[in-house]
mmCIF file with all atom_site columns, C-alpha atoms in Angstrom:
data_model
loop_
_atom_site.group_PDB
_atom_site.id
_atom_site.type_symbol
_atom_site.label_atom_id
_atom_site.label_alt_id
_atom_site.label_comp_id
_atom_site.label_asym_id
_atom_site.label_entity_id
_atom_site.label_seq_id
_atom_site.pdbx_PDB_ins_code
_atom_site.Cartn_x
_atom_site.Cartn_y
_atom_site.Cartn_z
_atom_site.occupancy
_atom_site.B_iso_or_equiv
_atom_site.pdbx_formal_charge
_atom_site.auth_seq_id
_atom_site.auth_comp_id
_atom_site.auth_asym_id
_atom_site.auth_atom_id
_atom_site.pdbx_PDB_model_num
ATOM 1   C CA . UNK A 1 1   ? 22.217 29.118 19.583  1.00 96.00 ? 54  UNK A CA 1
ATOM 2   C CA . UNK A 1 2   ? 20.731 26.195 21.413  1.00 97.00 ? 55  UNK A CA 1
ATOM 3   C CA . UNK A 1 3   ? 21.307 22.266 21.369  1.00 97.00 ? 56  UNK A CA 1
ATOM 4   C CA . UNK A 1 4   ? 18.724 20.013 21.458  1.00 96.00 ? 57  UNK A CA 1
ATOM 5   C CA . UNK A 1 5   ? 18.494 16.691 22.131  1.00 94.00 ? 58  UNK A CA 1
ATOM 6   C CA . UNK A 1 6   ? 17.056 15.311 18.902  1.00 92.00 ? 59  UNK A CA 1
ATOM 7   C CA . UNK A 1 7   ? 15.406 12.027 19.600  1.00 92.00 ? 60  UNK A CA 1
ATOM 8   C CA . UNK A 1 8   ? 12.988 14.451 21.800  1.00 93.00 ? 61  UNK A CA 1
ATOM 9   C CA . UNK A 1 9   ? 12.723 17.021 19.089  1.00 94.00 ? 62  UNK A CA 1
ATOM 10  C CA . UNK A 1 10  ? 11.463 14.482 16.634  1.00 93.00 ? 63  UNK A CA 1
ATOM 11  C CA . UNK A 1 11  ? 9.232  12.837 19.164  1.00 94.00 ? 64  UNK A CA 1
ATOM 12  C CA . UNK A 1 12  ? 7.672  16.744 19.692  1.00 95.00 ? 65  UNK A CA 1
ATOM 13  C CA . UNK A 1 13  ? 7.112  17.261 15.686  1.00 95.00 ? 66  UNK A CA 1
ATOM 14  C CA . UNK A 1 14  ? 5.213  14.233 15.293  1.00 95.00 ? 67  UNK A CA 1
ATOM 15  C CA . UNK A 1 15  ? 2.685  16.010 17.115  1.00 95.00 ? 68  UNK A CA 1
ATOM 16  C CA . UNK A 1 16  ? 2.638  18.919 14.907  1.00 96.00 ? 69  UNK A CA 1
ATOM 17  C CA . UNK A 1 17  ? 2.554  16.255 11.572  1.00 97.00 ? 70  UNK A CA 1
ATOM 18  C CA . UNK A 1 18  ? 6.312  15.818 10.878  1.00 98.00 ? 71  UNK A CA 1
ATOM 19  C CA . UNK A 1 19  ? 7.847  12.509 11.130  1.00 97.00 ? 72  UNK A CA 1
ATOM 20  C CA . UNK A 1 20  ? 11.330 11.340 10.305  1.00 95.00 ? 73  UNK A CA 1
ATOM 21  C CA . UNK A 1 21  ? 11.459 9.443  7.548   1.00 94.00 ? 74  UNK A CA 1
ATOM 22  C CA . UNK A 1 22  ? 14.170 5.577  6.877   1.00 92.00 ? 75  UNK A CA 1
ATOM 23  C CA . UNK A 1 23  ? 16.463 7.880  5.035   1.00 91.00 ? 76  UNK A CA 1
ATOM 24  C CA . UNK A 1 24  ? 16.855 10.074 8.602   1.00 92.00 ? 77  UNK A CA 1
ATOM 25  C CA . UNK A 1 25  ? 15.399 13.171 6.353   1.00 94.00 ? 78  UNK A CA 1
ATOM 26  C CA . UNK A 1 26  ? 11.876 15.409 7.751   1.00 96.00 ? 79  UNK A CA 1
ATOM 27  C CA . UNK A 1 27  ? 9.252  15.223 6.096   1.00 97.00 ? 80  UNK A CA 1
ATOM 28  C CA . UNK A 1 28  ? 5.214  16.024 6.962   1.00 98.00 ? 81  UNK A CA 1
ATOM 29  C CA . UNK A 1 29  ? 2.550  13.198 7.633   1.00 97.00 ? 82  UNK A CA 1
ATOM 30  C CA . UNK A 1 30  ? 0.154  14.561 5.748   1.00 97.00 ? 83  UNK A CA 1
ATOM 31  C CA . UNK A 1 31  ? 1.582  14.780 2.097   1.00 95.00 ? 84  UNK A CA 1
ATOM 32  C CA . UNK A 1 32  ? -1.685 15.539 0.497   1.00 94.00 ? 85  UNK A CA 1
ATOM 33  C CA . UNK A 1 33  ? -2.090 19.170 2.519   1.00 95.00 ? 86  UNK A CA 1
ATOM 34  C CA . UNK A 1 34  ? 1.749  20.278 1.868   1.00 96.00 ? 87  UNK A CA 1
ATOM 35  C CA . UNK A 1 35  ? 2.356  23.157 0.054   1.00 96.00 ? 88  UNK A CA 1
ATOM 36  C CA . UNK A 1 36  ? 5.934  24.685 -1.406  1.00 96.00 ? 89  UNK A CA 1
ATOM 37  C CA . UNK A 1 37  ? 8.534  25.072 -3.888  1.00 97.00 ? 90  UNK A CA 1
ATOM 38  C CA . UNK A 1 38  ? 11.782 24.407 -4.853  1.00 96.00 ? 91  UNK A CA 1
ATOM 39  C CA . UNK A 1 39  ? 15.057 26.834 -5.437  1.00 96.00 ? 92  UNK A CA 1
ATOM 40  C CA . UNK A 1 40  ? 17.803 24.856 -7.607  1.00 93.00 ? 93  UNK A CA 1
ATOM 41  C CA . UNK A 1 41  ? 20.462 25.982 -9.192  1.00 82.00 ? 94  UNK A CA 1
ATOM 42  C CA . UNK A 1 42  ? 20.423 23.712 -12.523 1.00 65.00 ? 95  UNK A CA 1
ATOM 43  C CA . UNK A 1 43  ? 19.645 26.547 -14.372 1.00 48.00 ? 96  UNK A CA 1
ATOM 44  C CA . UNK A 1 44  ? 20.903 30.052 -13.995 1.00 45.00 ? 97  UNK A CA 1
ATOM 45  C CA . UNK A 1 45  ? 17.577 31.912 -13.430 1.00 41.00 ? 98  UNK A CA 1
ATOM 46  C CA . UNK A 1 46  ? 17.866 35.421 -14.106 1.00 41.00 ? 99  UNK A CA 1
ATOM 47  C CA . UNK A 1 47  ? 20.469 38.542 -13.041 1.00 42.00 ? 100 UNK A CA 1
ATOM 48  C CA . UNK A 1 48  ? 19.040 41.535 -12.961 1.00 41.00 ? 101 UNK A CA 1
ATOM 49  C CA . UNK A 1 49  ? 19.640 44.664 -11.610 1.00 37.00 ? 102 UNK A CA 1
ATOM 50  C CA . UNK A 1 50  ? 19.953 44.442 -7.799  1.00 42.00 ? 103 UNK A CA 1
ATOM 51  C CA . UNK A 1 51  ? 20.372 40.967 -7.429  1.00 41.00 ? 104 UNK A CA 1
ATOM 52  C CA . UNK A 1 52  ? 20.571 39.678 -3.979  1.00 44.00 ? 105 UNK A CA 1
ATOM 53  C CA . UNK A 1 53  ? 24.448 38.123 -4.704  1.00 45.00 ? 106 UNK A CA 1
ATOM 54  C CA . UNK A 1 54  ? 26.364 37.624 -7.894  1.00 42.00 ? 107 UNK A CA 1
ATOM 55  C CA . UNK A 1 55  ? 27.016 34.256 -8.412  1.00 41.00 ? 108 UNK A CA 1
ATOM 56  C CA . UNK A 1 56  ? 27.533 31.741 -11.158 1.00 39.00 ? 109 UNK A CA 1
ATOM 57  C CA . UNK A 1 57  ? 26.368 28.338 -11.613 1.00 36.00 ? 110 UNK A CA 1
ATOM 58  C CA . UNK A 1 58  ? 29.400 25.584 -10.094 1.00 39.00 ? 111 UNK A CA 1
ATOM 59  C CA . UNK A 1 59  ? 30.122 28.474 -7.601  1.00 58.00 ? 112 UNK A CA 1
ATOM 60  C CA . UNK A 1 60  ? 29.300 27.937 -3.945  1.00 83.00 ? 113 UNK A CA 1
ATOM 61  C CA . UNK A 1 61  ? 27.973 31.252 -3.710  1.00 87.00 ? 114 UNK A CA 1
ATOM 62  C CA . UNK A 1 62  ? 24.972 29.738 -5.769  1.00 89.00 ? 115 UNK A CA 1
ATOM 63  C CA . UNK A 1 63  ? 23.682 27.915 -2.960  1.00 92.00 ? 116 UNK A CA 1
ATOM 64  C CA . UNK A 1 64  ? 24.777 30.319 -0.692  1.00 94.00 ? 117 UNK A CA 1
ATOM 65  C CA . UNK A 1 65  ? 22.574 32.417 -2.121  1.00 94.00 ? 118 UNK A CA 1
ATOM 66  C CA . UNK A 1 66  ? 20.294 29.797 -2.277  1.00 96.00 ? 119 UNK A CA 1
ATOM 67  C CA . UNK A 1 67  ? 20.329 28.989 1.846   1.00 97.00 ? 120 UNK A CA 1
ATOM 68  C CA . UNK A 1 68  ? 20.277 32.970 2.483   1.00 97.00 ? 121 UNK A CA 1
ATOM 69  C CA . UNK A 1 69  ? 17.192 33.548 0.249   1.00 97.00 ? 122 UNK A CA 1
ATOM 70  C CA . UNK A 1 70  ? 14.872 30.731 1.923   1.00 97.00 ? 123 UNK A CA 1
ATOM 71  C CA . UNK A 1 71  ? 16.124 32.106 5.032   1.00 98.00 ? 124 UNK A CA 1
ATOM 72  C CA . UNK A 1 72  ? 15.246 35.224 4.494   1.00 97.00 ? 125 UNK A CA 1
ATOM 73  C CA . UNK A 1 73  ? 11.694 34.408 3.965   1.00 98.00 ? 126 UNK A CA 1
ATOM 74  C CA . UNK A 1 74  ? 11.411 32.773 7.066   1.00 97.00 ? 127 UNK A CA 1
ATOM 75  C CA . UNK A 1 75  ? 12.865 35.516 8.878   1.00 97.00 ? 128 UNK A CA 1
ATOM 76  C CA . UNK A 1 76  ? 9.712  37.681 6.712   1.00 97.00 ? 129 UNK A CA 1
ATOM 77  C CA . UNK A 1 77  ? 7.378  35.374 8.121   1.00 97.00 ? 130 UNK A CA 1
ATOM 78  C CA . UNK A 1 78  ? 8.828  35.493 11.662  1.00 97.00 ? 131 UNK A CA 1
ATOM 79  C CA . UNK A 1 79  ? 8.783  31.566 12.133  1.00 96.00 ? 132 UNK A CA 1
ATOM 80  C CA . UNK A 1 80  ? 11.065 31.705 15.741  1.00 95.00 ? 133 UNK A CA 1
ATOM 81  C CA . UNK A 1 81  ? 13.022 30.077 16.667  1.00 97.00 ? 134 UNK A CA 1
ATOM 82  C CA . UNK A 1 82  ? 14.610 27.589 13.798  1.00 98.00 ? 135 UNK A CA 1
ATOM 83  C CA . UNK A 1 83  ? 15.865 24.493 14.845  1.00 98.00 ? 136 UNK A CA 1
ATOM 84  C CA . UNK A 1 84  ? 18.293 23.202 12.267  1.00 98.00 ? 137 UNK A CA 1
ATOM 85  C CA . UNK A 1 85  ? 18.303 19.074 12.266  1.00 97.00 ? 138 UNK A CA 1
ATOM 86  C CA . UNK A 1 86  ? 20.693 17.154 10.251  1.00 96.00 ? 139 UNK A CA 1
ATOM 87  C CA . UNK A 1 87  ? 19.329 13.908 8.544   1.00 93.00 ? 140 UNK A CA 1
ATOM 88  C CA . UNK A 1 88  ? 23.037 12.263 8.498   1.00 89.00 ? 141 UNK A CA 1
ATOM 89  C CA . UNK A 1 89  ? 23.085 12.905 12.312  1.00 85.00 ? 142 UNK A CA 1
ATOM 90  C CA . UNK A 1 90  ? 26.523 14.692 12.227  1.00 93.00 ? 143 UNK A CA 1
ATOM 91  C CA . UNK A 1 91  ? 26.888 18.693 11.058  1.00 96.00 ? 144 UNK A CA 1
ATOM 92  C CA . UNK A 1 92  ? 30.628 18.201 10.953  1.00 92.00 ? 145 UNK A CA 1
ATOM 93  C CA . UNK A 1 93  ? 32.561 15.382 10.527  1.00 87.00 ? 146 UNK A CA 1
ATOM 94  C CA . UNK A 1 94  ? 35.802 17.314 9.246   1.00 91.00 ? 147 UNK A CA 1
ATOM 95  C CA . UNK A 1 95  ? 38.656 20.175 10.809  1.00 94.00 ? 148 UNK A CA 1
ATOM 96  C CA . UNK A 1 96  ? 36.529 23.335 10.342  1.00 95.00 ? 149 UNK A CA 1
ATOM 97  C CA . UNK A 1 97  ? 40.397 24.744 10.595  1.00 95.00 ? 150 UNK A CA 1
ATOM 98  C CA . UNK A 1 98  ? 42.203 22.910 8.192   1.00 95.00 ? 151 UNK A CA 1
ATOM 99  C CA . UNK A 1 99  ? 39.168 23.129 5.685   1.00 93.00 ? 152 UNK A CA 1
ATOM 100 C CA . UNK A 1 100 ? 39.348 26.807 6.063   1.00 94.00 ? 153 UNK A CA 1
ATOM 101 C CA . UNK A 1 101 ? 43.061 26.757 5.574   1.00 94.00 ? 154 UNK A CA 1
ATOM 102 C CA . UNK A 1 102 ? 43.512 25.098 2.394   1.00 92.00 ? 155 UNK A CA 1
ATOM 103 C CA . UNK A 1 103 ? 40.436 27.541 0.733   1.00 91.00 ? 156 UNK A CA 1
ATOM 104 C CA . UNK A 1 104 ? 37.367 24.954 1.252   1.00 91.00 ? 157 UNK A CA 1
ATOM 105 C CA . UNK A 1 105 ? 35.534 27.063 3.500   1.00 93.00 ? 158 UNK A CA 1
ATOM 106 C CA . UNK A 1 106 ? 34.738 30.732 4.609   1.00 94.00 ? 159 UNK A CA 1
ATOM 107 C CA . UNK A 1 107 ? 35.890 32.294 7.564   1.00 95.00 ? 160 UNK A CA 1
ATOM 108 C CA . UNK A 1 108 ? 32.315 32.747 8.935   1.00 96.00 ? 161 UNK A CA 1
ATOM 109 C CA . UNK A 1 109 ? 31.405 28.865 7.692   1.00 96.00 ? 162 UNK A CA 1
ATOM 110 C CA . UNK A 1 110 ? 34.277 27.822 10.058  1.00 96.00 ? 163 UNK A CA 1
ATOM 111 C CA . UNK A 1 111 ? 33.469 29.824 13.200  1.00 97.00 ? 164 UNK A CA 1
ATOM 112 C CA . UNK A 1 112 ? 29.977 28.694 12.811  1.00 97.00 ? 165 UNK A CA 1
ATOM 113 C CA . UNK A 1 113 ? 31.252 25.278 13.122  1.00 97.00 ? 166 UNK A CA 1
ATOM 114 C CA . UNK A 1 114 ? 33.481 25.152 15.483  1.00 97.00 ? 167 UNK A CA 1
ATOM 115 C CA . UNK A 1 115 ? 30.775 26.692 17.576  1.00 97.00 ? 168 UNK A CA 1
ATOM 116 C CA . UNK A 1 116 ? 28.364 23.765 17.392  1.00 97.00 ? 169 UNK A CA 1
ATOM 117 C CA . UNK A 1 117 ? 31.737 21.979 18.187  1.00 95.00 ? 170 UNK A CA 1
ATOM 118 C CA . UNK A 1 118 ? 32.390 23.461 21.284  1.00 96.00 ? 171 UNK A CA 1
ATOM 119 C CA . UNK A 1 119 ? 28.637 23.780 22.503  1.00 96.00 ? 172 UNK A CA 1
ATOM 120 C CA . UNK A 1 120 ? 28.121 20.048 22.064  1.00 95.00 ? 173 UNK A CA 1
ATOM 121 C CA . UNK A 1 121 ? 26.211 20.134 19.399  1.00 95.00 ? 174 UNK A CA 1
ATOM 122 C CA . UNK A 1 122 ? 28.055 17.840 16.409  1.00 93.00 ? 175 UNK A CA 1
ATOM 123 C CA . UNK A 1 123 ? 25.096 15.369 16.442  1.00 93.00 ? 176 UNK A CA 1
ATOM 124 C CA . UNK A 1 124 ? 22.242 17.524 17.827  1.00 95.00 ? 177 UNK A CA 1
ATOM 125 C CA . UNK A 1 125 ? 19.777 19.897 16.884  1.00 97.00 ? 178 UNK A CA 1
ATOM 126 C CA . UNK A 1 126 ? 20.437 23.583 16.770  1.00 98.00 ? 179 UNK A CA 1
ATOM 127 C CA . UNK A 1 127 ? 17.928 26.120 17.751  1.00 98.00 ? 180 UNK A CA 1
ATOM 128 C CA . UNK A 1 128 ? 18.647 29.725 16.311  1.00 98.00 ? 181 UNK A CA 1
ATOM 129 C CA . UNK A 1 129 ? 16.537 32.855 17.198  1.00 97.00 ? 182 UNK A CA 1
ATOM 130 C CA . UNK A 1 130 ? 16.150 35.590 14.532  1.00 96.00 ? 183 UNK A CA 1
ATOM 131 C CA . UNK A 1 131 ? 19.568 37.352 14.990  1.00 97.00 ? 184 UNK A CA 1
ATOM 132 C CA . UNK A 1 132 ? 21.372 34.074 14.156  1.00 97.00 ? 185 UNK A CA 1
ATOM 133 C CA . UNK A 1 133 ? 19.849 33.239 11.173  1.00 96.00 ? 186 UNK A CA 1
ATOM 134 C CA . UNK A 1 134 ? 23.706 34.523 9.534   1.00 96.00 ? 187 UNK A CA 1
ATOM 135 C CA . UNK A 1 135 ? 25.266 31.461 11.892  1.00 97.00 ? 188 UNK A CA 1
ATOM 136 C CA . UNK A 1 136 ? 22.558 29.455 10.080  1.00 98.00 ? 189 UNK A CA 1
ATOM 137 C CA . UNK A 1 137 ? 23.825 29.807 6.743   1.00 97.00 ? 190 UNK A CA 1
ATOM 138 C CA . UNK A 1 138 ? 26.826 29.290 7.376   1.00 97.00 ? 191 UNK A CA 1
ATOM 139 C CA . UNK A 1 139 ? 26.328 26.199 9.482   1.00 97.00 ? 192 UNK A CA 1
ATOM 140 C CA . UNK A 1 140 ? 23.585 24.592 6.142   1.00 97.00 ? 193 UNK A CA 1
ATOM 141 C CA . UNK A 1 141 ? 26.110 25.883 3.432   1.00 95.00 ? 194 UNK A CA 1
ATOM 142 C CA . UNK A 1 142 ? 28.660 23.849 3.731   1.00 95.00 ? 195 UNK A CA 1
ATOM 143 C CA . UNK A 1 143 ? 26.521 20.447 4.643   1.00 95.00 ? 196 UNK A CA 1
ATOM 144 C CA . UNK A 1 144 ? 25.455 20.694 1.011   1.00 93.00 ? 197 UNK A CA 1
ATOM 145 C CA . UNK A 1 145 ? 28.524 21.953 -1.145  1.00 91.00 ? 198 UNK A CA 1
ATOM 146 C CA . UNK A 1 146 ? 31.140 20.226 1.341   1.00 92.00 ? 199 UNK A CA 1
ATOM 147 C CA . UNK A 1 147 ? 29.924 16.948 3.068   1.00 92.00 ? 200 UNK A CA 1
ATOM 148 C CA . UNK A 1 148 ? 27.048 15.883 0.803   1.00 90.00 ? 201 UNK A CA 1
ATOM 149 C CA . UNK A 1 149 ? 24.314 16.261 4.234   1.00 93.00 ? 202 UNK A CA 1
ATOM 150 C CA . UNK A 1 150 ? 21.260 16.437 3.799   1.00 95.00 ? 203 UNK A CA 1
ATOM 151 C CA . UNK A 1 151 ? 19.519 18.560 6.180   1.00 97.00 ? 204 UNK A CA 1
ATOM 152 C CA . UNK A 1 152 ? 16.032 20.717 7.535   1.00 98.00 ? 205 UNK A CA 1
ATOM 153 C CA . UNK A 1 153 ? 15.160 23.273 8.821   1.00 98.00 ? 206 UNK A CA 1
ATOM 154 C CA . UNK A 1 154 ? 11.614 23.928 11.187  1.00 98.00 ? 207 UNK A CA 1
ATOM 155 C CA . UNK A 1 155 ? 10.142 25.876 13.713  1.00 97.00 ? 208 UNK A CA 1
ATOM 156 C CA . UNK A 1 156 ? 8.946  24.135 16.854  1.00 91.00 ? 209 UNK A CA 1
ATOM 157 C CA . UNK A 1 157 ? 5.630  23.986 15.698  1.00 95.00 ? 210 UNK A CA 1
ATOM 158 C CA . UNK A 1 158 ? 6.125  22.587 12.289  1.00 96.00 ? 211 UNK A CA 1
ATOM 159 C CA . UNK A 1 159 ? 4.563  25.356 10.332  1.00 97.00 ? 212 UNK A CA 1
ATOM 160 C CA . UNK A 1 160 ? 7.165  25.366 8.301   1.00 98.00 ? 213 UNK A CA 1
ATOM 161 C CA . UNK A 1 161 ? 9.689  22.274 7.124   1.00 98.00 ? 214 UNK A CA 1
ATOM 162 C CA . UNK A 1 162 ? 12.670 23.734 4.592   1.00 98.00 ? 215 UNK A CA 1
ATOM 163 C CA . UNK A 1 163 ? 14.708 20.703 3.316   1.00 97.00 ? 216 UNK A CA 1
ATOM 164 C CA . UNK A 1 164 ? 18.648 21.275 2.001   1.00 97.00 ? 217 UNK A CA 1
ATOM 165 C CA . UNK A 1 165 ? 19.837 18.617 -0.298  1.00 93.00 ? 218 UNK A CA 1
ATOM 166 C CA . UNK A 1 166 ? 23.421 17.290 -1.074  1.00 85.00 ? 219 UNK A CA 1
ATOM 167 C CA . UNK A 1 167 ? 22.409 17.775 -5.153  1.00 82.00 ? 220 UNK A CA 1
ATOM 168 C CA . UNK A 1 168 ? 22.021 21.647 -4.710  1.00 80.00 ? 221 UNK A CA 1
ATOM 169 C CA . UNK A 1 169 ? 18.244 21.916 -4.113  1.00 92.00 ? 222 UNK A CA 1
ATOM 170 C CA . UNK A 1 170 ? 16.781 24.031 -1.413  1.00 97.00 ? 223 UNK A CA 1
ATOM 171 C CA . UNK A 1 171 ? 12.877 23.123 -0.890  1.00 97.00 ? 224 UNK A CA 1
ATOM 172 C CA . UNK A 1 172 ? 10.409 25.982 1.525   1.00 98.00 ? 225 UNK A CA 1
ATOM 173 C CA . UNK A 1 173 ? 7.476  23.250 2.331   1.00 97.00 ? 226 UNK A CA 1
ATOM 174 C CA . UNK A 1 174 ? 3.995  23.896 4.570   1.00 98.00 ? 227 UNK A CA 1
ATOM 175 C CA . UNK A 1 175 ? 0.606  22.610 5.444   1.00 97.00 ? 228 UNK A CA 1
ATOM 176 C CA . UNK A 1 176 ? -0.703 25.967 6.254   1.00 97.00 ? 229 UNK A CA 1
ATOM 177 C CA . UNK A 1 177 ? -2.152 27.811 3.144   1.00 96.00 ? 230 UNK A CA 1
ATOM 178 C CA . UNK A 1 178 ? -1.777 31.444 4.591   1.00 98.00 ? 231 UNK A CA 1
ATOM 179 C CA . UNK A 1 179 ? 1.803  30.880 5.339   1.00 98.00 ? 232 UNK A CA 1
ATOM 180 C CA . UNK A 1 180 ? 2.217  29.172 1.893   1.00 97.00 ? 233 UNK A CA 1
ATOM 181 C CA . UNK A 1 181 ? 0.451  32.419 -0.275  1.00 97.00 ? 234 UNK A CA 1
ATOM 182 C CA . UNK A 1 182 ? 2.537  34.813 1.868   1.00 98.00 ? 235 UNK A CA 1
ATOM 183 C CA . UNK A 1 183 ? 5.742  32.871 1.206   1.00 98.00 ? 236 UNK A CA 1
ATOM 184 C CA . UNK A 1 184 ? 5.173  32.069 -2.681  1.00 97.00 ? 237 UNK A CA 1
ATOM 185 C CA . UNK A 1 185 ? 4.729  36.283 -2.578  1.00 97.00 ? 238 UNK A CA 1
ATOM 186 C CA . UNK A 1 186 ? 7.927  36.578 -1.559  1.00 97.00 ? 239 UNK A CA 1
ATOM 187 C CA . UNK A 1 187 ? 9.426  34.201 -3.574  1.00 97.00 ? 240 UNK A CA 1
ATOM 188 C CA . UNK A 1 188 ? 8.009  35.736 -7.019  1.00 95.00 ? 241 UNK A CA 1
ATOM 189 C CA . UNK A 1 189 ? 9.106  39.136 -5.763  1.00 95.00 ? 242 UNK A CA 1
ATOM 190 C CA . UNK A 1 190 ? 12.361 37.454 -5.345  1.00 95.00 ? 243 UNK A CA 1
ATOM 191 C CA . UNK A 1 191 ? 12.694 35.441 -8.457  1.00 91.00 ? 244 UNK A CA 1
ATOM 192 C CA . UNK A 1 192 ? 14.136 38.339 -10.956 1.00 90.00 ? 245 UNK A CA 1
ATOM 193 C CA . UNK A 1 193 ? 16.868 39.336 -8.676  1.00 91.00 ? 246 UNK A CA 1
ATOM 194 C CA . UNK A 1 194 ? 18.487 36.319 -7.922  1.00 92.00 ? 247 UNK A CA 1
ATOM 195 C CA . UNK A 1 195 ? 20.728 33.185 -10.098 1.00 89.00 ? 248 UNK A CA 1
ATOM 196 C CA . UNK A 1 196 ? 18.640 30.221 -9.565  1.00 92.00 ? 249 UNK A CA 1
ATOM 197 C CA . UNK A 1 197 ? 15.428 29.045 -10.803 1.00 93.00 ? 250 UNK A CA 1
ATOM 198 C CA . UNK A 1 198 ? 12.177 28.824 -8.279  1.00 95.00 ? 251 UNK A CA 1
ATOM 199 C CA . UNK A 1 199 ? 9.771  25.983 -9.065  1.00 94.00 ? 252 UNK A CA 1
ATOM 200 C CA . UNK A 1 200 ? 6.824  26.049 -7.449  1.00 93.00 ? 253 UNK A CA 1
ATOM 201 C CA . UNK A 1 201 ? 4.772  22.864 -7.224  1.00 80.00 ? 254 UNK A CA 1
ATOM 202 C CA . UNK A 1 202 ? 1.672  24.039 -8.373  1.00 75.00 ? 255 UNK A CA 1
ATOM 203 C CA . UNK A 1 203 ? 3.169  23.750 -12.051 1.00 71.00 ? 256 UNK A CA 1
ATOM 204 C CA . UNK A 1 204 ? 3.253  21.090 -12.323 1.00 62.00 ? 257 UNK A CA 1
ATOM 205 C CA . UNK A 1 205 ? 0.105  19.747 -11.230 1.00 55.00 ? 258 UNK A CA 1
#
């Protein structure tokens, strides 16, 4: 893992088509050309045989789940290295210890934290190569079931912009049309072995 300065990392997207928007949140220039879809866990989707976790809906292994699944499709696509930027400017704002101790947060959630702690990274952005995409999980987890952060994830060339939302939506979002068809494959290979519904945004056109 890597910290970033982020006012520089934003500055170097907007030249790939991604701009910050007022609410601090990524998003691309171009909304006309973007492609994606949506996991959400408002609905419990489907559990069959080999599912990628148990979980149930109001557990947060749902968006656990959730995170590890989008992940895992960027990892498919080899989109390296992720930088991880947090629209509330903050990735922890509470004891990763104490949370941990009183049953709020897992082991590996809490190590991931107190990582970006001690590397200077509490209000940065955090660049993680392919073998830390399990530190990445656990560092986006818990901004959406524990502090209510919103928060993205890209590549350095913006061919790729994932959004994680406080209301328990994970969104996989691109302007490039080969990366979209080869994601949105994976995703309906994925959608009958895991608990949350996939939307794609062609349904609803």
């Amino acid at each position: 893992m890597e910290v970033l300065e982020e006012t520089a990392f934003v500055q170097s997207l907007g030249r790939h088509g991604i701009e910050a928007l007022e609410d601090g949140q990524l998003a691309y220039i171009d909304k006309e050309r973007v492609l994606g879809f949506d996991f959400t866990n408002l609905s419990t989707g489907r559990m069959d045989a080999g599912a990628i976790e148990m979980a149930q809906p109001g557990d947060r292994r749902m968006e656990t789940t959730m995170v590890r699944a989008l992940f895992k499709i960027i990892e498919k696509l080899e989109l390296f290295p992720v930088h991880l930027f947090s629209a509330e400017d903050e990735w922890l704002d509470e004891d990763p210890i104490r949370m941990k101790e009183a049953g709020h947060m897992t082991e590996a959630e809490a190590n991931a934290l107190i990582l970006v702690d001690k590397m200077g990274g509490k209000m940065a952005v955090l660049q993680m190569e392919q073998d830390e995409l399990d530190q990445a999980v656990s560092i986006v987890t818990p901004q959406m079931t524990l502090f209510s952060n919103r928060c993205a994830a890209t590549d350095e060339s913006g061919k790729f912009l994932a959004c994680f939302s406080e209301d328990d939506e994970v969104s996989f979002n691109t302007t490039d049309k080969n990366i979209y068809q080869a994601a949105r494959k994976m995703a309906l290979e994925m959608r009958s072995q895991v608990p949350f519904e996939i939307i794609f945004a062609e349904d609803y056109k």
